[in-house]
C-alpha positions in Angstrom: 6.1 115.7 24.3 3.1 113.3 24.8 4.1 111.3 21.7 7.7 110.9 22.9 6.6 110.1 26.4 4.3 107.4 25.1 7.1 106.0 22.9 9.5 106.0 25.9 6.9 104.2 28.1 6.3 101.7 25.4 10.0 101.0 25.1 10.4 100.7 28.9 7.5 98.3 29.0 9.0 96.2 26.2 12.3 96.2 28.0 10.7 95.0 31.2 8.9 92.2 29.3 12.1 91.2 27.6 13.9 91.1 31.0 11.2 88.8 32.3 11.5 86.5 29.2 15.3 86.4 29.6 15.0 85.6 33.4 12.5 82.8 32.6 14.8 81.4 29.9 17.8 81.6 32.3 15.8 79.6 34.9 14.8 77.0 32.4 18.4 76.7 31.0 19.8 76.4 34.5 17.3 73.7 35.4 18.0 71.7 32.2 21.7 72.0 32.7 21.5 70.8 36.2 19.5 67.8 35.2 21.8 66.9 32.3 24.9 67.5 34.4 23.7 65.1 37.1 22.9 62.4 34.5 26.2 62.9 32.6 28.2 62.8 35.8 26.7 59.5 36.9 27.0 58.0 33.4 30.6 59.2 33.2 31.5 57.5 36.5 29.9 54.3 35.3 31.6 54.3 31.8 34.9 55.2 33.3 34.8 52.4 35.8 33.9 49.9 33.1 36.5 51.1 30.6 39.3 51.3 33.3 38.3 48.1 35.1 37.8 50.0 38.3 38.6 53.4 39.8 36.2 56.4 39.9 35.5 59.6 37.9 33.5 62.7 38.5 32.6 65.9 36.7 32.9 68.9 39.0 31.5 72.4 38.4 33.9 75.3 38.8 31.1 77.7 39.8 28.3 75.6 41.3 26.4 78.7 42.4 26.2 80.1 38.9 25.1 77.3 36.6 25.0 79.6 33.5 28.6 80.7 33.8 30.2 77.6 35.3 32.9 75.4 33.8 33.2 71.7 34.2 36.3 69.9 35.4 37.1 66.2 35.0 38.5 64.4 38.1 39.6 60.8 37.8 41.2 58.1 39.9 42.2 55.2 37.7 42.6 51.9 39.6 45.8 51.6 41.5 46.7 55.3 41.1 46.3 58.5 43.1 46.1 61.2 40.5 46.8 64.7 41.6 47.2 66.2 38.1 45.5 65.2 34.9 48.7 66.0 33.0 50.5 63.2 34.8 48.4 60.6 33.0 49.6 58.7 30.0 48.3 59.5 26.5 46.4 56.2 26.5 44.7 57.0 29.8 43.8 60.5 28.6 42.3 59.0 25.4 40.3 56.4 27.5 39.0 59.2 29.7 37.8 61.0 26.6 36.2 57.8 25.3 34.5 57.3 28.7 33.1 60.8 28.5 31.8 60.2 24.9 30.1 56.9 26.0 28.6 58.8 28.9 27.2 61.4 26.6 25.8 58.7 24.3 24.2 57.1 27.4 22.4 60.4 28.3 21.6 61.4 24.7 21.8 58.4 22.3 22.4 59.2 18.7 21.6 56.9 15.7 25.3 56.8 14.7 28.7 57.9 15.9 31.8 58.4 13.8 35.2 57.9 15.6 38.5 58.7 13.9 41.4 56.7 15.4 40.2 57.1 19.0 42.0 53.8 19.8 45.4 54.9 18.5 46.9 55.6 21.9 45.4 52.6 23.7 47.3 49.5 24.7 45.9 46.0 23.9 44.2 45.6 27.3 42.4 48.9 27.0 41.5 48.2 23.4 39.9 45.0 24.5 37.8 46.8 27.2 37.0 49.5 24.6 35.8 47.1 21.9 33.7 45.1 24.5 32.0 48.3 25.6 31.6 49.4 22.0 29.9 46.0 21.2 27.5 46.5 24.2 26.5 49.9 23.0 26.1 48.9 19.3 22.5 47.9 19.9 21.7 51.6 20.7 23.9 53.3 18.1 25.7 52.4 14.9 29.5 53.1 15.2 31.7 54.0 12.2 35.3 53.6 13.3 38.3 54.7 11.4 41.3 52.7 12.8 44.5 51.0 11.9 44.5 48.7 15.0 44.0 45.0 14.2 42.3 44.3 17.5 39.7 46.9 16.9 39.1 45.6 13.3 38.6 42.1 14.6 35.7 43.2 16.7 33.9 44.9 13.8 30.9 43.4 12.1 31.8 45.0 8.7 35.2 46.3 7.4 35.5 48.9 4.7 38.9 49.5 3.2 40.1 52.0 0.7 43.0 51.1 -1.5 44.8 53.1 -4.3 45.8 50.5 -6.9 46.9 53.1 -9.4 47.7 56.8 -9.0 44.6 58.9 -8.3 42.1 55.9 -8.4 40.7 54.7 -5.1 39.0 51.3 -4.7 36.6 50.5 -1.9 36.6 47.0 -0.5 34.1 45.7 2.1 34.0 42.4 4.1 31.1 41.3 6.5 32.8 39.6 9.4 29.6 38.8 11.3 28.7 36.2 8.5 32.1 34.6 8.6 31.8 33.4 12.2 28.4 31.8 11.4 29.9 29.7 8.6 32.8 28.3 10.6 30.6 27.2 13.5 
């Protein structure tokens, strides 16, 4: 009986210690989430405004009182529109919102490089121009590898890489440095 009682007490003590550790971790995670959320929300509004040429955007918590269980909603107001439902936006506007959120994340937590696969496919020429201008401004912080078929996006690149299949099953890689071409013509 004494042995089993000691074992039970030891287990209850260990459980109490684990509960304390979990509560402390929850507190730290909630604090870090709150800080990151505030930074990301501000950066998202800024990148959205720049990419859309106006308007406003916000990230909103679905359960602001429970930061560990909350969801995050995106609310946007493009310039000249009153949006009541995200699904009413065009495909290009939805893509640009995603790009604005990605740039906001890179603002809060920069990475050495970022790979994007045809994120500009749904954008019109005016939005591509704002997107490539923003991309150029951010290129001093991160290196961007962009997969695209859009000529306007390619024209803003410093280096182009192309893959061609000259014969069945054999790929050939071609590269061109565009940043050097401009220097020679000036």
